[in-house]
Short mmCIF file of C-alpha atoms and ligand atoms in Angstrom, two decimals:
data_model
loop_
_atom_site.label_atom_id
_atom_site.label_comp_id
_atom_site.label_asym_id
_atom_site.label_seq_id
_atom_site.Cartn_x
_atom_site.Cartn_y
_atom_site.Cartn_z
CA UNK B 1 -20.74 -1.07 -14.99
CA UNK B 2 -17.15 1.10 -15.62
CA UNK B 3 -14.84 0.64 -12.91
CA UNK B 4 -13.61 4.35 -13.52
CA UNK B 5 -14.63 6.74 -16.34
CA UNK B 6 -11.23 9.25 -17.47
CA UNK B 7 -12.80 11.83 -15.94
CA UNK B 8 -13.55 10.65 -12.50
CA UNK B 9 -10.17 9.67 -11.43
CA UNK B 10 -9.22 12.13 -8.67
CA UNK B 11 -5.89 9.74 -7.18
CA UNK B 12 -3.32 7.65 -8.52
CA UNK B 13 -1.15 5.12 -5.89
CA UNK B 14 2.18 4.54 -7.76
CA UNK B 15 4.44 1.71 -6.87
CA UNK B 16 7.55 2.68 -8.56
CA UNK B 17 9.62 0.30 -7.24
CA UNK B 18 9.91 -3.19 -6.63
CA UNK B 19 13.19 -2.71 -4.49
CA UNK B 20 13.42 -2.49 -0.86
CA UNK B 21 16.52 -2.47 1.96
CA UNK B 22 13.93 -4.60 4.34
CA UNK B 23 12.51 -8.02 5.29
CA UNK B 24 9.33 -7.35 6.79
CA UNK B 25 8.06 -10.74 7.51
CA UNK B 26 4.49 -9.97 6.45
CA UNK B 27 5.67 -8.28 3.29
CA UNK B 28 4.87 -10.27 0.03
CA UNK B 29 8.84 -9.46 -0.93
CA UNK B 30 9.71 -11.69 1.72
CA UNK B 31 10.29 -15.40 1.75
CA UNK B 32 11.72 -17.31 4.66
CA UNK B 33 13.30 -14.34 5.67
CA UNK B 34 15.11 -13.37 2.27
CA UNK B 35 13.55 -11.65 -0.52
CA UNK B 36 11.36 -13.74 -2.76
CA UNK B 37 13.18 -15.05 -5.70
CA UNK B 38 10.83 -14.75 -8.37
CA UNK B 39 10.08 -10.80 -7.45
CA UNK B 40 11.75 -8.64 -10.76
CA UNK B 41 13.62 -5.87 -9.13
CA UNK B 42 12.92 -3.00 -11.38
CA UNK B 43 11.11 0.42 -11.45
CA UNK B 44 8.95 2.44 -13.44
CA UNK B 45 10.59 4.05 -16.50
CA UNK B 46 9.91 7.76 -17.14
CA UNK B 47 8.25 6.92 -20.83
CA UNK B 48 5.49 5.25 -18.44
CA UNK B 49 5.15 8.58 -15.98
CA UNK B 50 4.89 10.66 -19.03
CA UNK B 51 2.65 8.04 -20.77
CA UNK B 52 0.07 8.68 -17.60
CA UNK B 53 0.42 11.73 -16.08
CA UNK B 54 -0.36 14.30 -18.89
CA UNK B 55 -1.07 17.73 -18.12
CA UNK B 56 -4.51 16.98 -18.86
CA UNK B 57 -5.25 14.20 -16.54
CA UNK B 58 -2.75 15.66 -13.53
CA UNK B 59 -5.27 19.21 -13.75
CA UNK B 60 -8.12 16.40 -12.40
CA UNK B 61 -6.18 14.49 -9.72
CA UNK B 62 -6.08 15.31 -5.95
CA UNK B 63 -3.51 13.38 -5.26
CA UNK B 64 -0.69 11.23 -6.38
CA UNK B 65 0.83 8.90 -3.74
CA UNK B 66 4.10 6.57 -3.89
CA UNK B 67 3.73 3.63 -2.01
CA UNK B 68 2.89 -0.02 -3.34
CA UNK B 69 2.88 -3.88 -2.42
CA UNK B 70 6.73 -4.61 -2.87
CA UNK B 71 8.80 -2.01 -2.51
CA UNK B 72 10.29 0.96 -0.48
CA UNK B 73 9.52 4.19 -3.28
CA UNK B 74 12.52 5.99 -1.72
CA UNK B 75 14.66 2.74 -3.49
CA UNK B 76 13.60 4.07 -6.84
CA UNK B 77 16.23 5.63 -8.51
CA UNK B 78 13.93 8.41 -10.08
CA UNK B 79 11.94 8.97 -7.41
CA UNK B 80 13.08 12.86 -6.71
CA UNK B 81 13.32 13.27 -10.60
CA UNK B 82 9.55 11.77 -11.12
CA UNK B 83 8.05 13.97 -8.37
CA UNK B 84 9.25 17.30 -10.01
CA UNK B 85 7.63 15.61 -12.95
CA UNK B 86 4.57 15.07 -11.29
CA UNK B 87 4.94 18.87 -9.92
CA UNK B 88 5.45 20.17 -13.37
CA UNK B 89 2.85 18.19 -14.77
CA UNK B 90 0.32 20.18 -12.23
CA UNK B 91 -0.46 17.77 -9.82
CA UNK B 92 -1.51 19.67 -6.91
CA UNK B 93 -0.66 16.97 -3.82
CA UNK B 94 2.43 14.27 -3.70
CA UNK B 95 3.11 12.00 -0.75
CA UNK B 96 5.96 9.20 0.15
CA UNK B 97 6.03 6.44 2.46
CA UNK B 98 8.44 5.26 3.27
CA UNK B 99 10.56 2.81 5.81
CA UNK B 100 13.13 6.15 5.88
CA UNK B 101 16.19 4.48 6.75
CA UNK B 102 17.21 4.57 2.84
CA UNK B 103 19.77 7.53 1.43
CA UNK B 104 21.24 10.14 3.10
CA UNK B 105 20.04 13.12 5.01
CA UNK B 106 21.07 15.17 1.96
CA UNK B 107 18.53 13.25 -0.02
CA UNK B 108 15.47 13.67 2.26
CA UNK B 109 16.17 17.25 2.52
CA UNK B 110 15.33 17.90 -0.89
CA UNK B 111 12.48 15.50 -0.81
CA UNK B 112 11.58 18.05 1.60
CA UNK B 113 11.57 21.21 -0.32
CA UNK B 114 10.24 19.31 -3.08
CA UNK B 115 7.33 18.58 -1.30
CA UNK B 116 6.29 21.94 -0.78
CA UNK B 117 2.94 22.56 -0.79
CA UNK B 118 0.48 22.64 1.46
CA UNK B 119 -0.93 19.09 1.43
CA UNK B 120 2.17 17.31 0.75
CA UNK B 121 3.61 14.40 3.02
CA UNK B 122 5.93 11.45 4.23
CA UNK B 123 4.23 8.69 6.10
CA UNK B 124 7.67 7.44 7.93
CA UNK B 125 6.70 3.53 8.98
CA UNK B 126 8.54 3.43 11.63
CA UNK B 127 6.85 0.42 13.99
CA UNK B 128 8.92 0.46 16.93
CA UNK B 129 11.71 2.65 18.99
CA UNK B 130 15.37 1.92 18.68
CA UNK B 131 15.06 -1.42 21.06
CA UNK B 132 11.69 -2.72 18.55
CA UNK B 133 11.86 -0.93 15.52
CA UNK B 134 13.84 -4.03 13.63
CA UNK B 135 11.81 -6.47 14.93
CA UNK B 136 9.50 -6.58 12.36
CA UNK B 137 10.97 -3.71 10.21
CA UNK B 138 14.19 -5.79 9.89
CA UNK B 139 17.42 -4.59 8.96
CA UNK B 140 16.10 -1.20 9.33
CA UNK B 141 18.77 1.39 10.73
CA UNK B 142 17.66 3.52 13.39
CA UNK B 143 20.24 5.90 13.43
CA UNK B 144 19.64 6.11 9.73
CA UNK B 145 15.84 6.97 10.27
CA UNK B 146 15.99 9.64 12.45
CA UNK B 147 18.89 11.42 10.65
CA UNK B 148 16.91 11.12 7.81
CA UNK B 149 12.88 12.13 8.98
CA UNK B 150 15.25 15.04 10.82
CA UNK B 151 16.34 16.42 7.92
CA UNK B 152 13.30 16.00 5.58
CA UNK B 153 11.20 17.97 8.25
CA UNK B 154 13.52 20.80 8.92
CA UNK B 155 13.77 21.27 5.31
CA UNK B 156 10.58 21.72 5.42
CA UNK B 157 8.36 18.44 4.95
CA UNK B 158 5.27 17.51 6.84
CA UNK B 159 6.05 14.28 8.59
CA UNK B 160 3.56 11.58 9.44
CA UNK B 161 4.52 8.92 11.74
CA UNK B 162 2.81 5.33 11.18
CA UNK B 163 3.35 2.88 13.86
CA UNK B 164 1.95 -0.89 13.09
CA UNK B 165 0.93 -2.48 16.70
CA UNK B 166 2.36 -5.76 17.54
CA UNK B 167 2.50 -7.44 20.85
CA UNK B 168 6.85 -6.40 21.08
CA UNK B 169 5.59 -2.35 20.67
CA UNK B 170 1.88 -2.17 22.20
CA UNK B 171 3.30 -0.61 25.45
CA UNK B 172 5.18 1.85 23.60
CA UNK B 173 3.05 3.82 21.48
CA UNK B 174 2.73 6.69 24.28
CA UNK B 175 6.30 6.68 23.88
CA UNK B 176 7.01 7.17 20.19
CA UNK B 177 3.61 9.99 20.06
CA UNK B 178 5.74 12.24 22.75
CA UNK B 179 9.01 11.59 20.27
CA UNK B 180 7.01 11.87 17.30
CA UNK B 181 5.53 15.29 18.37
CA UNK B 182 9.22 16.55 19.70
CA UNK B 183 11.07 15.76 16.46
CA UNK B 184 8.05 17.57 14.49
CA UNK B 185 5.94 15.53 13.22
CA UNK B 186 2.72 16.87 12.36
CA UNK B 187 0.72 13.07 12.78
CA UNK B 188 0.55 10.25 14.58
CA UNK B 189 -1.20 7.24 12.96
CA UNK B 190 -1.87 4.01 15.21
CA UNK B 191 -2.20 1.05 12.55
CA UNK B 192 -3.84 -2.39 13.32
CA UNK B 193 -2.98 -5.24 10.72
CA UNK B 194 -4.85 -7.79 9.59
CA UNK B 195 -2.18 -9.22 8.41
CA UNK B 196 -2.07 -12.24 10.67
CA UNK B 197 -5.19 -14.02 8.78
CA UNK B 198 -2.71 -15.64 6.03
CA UNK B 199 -3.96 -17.63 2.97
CA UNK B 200 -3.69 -20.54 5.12
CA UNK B 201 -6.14 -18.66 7.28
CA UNK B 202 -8.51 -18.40 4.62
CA UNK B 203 -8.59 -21.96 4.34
CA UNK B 204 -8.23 -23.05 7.68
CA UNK B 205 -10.31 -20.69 9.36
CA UNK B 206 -7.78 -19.91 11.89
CA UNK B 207 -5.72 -16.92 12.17
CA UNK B 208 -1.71 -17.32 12.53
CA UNK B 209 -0.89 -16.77 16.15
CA UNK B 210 2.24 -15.20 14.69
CA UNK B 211 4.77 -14.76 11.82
CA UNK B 212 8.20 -16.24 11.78
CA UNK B 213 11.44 -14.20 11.96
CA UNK B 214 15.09 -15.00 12.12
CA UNK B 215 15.60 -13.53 15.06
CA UNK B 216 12.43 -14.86 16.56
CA UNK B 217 8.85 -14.76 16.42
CA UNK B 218 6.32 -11.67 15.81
CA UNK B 219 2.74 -12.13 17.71
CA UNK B 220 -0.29 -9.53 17.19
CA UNK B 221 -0.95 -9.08 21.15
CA UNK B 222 -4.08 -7.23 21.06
CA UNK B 223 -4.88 -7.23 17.83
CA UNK B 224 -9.39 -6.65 16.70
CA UNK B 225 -8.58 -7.81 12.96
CA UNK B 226 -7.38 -11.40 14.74
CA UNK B 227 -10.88 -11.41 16.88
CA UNK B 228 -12.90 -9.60 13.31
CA UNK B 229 -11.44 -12.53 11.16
CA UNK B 230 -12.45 -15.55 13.70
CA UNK B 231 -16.26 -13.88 14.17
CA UNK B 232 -16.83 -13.57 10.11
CA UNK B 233 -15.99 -17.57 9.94
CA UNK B 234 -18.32 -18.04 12.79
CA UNK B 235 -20.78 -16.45 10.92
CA UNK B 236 -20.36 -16.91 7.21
CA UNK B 237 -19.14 -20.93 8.29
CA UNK B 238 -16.12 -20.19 6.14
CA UNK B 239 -13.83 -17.50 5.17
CA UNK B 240 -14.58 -18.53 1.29
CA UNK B 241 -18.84 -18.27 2.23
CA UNK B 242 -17.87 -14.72 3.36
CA UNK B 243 -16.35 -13.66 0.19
CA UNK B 244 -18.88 -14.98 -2.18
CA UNK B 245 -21.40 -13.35 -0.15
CA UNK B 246 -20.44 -10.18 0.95
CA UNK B 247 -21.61 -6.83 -0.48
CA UNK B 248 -18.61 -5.03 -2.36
CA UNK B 249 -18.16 -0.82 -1.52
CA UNK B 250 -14.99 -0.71 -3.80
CA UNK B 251 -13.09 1.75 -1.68
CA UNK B 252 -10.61 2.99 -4.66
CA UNK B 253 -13.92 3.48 -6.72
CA UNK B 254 -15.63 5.06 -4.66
CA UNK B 255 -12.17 7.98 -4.26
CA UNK B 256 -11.98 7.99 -7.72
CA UNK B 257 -8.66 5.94 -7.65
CA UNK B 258 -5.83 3.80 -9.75
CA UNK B 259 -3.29 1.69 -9.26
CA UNK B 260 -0.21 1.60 -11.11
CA UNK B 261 2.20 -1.17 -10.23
CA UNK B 262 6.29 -1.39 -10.97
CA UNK B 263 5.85 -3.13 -14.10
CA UNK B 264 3.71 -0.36 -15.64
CA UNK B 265 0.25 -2.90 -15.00
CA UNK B 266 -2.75 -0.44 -14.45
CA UNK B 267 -4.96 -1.97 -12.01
CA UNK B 268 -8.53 -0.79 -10.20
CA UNK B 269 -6.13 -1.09 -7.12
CA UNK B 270 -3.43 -2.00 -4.84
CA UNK B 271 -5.16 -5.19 -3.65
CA UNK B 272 -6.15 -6.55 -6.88
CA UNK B 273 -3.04 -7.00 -8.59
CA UNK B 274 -1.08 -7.35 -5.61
CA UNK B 275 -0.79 -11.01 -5.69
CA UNK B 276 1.17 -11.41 -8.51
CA UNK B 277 4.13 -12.15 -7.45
CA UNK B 278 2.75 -14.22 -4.05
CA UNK B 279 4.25 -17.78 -3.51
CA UNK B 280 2.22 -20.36 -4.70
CA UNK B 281 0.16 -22.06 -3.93
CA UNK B 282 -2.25 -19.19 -3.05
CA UNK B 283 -5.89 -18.52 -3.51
CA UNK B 284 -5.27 -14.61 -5.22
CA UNK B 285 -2.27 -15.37 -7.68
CA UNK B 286 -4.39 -18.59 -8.61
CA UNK B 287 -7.35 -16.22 -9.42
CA UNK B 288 -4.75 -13.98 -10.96
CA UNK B 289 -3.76 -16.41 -13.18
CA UNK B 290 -6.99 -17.18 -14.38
CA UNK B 291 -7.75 -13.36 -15.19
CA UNK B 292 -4.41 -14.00 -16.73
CA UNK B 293 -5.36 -16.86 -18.68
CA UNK B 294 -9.15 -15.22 -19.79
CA UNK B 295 -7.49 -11.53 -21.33
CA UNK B 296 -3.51 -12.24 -21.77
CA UNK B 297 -0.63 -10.59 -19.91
CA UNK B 298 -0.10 -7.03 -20.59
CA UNK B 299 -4.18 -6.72 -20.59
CA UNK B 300 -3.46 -3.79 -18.25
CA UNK B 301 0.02 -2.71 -19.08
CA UNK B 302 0.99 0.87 -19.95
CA UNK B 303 3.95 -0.33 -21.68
CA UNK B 304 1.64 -2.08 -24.68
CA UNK B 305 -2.06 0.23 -24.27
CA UNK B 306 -3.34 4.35 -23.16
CA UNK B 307 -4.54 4.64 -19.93
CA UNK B 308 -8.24 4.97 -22.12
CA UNK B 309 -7.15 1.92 -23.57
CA UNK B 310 -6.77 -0.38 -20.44
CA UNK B 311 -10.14 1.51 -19.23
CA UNK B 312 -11.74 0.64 -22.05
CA UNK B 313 -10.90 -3.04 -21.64
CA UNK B 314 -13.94 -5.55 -20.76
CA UNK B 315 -12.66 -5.86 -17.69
CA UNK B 316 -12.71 -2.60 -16.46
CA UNK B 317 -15.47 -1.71 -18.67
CA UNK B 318 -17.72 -4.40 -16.78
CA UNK B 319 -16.28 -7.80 -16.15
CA UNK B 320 -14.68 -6.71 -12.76
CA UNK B 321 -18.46 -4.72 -11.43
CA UNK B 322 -20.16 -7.80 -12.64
CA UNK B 323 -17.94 -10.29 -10.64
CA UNK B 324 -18.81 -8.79 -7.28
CA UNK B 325 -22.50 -10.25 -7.89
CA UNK B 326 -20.55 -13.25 -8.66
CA UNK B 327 -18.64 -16.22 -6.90
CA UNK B 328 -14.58 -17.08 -6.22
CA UNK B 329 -14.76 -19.50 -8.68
CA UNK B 330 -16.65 -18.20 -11.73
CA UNK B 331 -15.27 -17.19 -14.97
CA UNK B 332 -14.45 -14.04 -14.35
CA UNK B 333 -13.79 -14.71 -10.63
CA UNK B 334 -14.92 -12.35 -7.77
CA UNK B 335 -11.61 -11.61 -6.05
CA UNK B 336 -10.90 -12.60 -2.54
CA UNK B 337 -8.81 -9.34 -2.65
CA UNK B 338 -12.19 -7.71 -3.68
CA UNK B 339 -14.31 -9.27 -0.75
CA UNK B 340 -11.64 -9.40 2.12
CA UNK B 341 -10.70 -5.20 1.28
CA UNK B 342 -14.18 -4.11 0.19
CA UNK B 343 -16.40 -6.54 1.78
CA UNK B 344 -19.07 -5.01 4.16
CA UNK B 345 -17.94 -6.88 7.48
CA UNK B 346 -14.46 -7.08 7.74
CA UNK B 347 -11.71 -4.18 7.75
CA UNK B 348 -8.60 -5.48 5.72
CA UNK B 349 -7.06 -2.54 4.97
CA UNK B 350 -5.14 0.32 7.48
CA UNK B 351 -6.02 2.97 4.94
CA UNK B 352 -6.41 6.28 6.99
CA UNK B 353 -10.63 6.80 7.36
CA UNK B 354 -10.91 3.12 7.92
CA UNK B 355 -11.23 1.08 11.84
CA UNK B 356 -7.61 0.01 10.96
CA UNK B 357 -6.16 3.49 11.54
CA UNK B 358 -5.97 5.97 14.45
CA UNK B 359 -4.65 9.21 13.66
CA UNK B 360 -3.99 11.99 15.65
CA UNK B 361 -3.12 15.38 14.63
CA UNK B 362 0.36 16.68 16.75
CA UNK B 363 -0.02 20.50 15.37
CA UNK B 364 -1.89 23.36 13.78
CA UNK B 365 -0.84 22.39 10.50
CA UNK B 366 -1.78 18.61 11.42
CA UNK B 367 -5.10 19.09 9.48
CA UNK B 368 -3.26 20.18 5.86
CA UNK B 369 -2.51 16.66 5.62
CA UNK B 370 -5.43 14.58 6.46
C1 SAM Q 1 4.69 -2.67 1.44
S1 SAM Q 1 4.67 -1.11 2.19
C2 SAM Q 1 5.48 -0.16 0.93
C3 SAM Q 1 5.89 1.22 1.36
C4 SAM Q 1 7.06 1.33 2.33
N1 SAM Q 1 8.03 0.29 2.16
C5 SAM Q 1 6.53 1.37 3.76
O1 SAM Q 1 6.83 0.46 4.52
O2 SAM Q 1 5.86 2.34 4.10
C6 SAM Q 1 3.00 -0.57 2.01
C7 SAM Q 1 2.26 -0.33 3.29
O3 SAM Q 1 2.11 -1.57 3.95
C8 SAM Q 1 2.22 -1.35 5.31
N2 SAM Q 1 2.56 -2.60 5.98
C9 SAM Q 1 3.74 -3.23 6.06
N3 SAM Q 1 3.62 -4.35 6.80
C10 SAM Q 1 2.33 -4.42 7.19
C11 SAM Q 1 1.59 -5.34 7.96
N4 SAM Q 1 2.14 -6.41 8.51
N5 SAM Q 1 0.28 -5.07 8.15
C12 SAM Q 1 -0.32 -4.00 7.63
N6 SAM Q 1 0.33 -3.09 6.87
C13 SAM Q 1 1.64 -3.31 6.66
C14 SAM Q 1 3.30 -0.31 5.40
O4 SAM Q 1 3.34 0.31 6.65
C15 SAM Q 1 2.92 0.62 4.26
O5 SAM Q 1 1.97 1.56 4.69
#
């Protein structure tokens, strides 16, 4: 089966950056508490923006969001530049997210009359107040933030808030939603992650009972992904049974959606190419390699192919439908990114619409942005 005919993509998630101004412990940038070596710091050139996003194919989408696995987009150094593109181009909705404490005030206030119509957004992940946000956000500048998510929303912008829970911010989400709604933001979104069942995890069984920080450690508190991951083991007997057996929904299918990645690689999705640039040894970038070693580097870049070229490719064409009937360790290997994300009993992902994500809507205009 086609992962995506041309004419049913509706969304496009853009990475187009690989740089950030953060550590986030449970970011794949991050490596004993410094960025990870081997990461390329580069973004997207325009020759790949124009490559994709033709007038034709931006008259179809819905959306077009900037987010990605490595980077902050606001670190691009085309972002403003690439969304009037994108605006030009026709596409009708454009959202950031964003850690915020990058640029200036200046900056985000044309970010916010750039993003001017009615469906348009910044997710601000902001996972703390001023005495938590750097905890796990760290080197983030509060100061910074707040200048900046001031300025993009009086210019205009719609402002989401997203708040990850860990046990240093549980008992101040009530907190931040008050602040939130005073300094006009039109959402708050309550994330859980599910981010303390590490690749060790997979193979231990176990999830972390936290993640390790300079200044200290970072512990879920009361966290259902930690209690989800431990009950699928129980059941399955292993985290590896679970994945070869688990029914796949693909979630970006099923939107109509594409991932493009800082290096110009098209994938079906964030999760499937994300591991990359992960330190080895891991279970994903060892199955990524062996994709790699089956169709060649570059099978999906838009630097080398179309976009109907890379679709057109067997693994997009079938290879990647087919390996969901199949096991971790076949030939064409069914991702643990694909069973973990798209699996039918566990919730990986804090992708608004999923268990992971509790929204709630602050104003009237609120619902523009859902
Ligand atoms: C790698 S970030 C890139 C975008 C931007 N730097 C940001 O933080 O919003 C992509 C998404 O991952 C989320 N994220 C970061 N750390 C996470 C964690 N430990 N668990 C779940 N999601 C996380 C961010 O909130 C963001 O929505």
């Amino acid at each position: 089966m086609q992962y995506l005919y041309r004419n049913q993509i509706r969304e496009i998630h853009v990475e187009p950056t690989s740089r950030c101004n953060l550590a986030c412990p449970q970011c794949a940038r991050t490596f004993k508490g410094k960025g990870q070596a081997e990461l390329p710091l580069q973004d997207i050139d325009h020759e790949i923006y124009a490559k994709l996003f033709s007038r034709e194919l931006c008259a179809r989408l819905d959306h077009v969001y900037f987010c990605g696995n490595y980077g902050d987009p606001v670190a691009a150094i085309n972002l403003l530049d690439e969304i009037s593109f994108l605006r030009a181009q026709g596409v009708p909705r454009i959202s950031v997210f964003s850690n915020g404490s990058l640029r200036t005030p200046e900056w985000w206030q044309e970010l916010g009359k750039l993003l001017s119509a009615p469906e348009d957004k910044v997710a601000f992940s902001i996972d703390g107040l001023e005495s938590t946000n750097h905890l796990y956000r760290v080197n983030a500048n509060w100061e910074k933030i707040m200048a900046n998510c001031q300025a993009f929303i009086r210019a205009g912008g719609r402002a989401r808030w997203d708040w990850l829970v860990f046990a240093h911010n549980e008992a101040q989400v009530e907190e931040a939603r008050e602040l939130s709604r005073r300094l006009g933001f039109v959402q708050f979104n309550v994330k859980s992650t599910a981010r303390f069942a590490s690749d060790q995890s997979y193979k231990s069984g176990k999830p972390e009972s936290a993640a390790k920080t300079r200044a200290g450690d970072i512990e879920p508190g009361e966290n259902k992904n930690v209690k989800q991951f431990s009950s699928v083991v129980a059941r399955f007997g292993s985290w590896t049974n679970y994945i070869n057996q688990t029914r796949i929904k693909c979630k970006y299918q099923g939107i109509g959606a594409l991932y493009l990645d800082f290096e110009g690689d098209l994938w079906p999705c964030c999760w499937t190419g994300a591991a990359k640039y992960f330190i080895s040894p891991n279970t994903q970038r060892d199955q990524l390699e062996k994709l790699y070693a089956r169709y060649g580097r570059g099978f999906n870049s838009l630097y080398k192919l179309s976009l109907d070229e890379v679709l057109a490719h067997p693994w997009f064409s079938g290879e990647l439908a087919a390996s969901w009937q199949a096991n971790m360790d076949a030939a064409v290997p069914k991702l643990l990114a694909c069973g973990r994300t798209c699996g039918a009993d566990y919730e990986f992902t804090g992708m608004i619409g999923t268990s992971n994500s509790s929204i709630e809507d602050l104003t009237s205009e609120a619902n523009l942005i859902r």
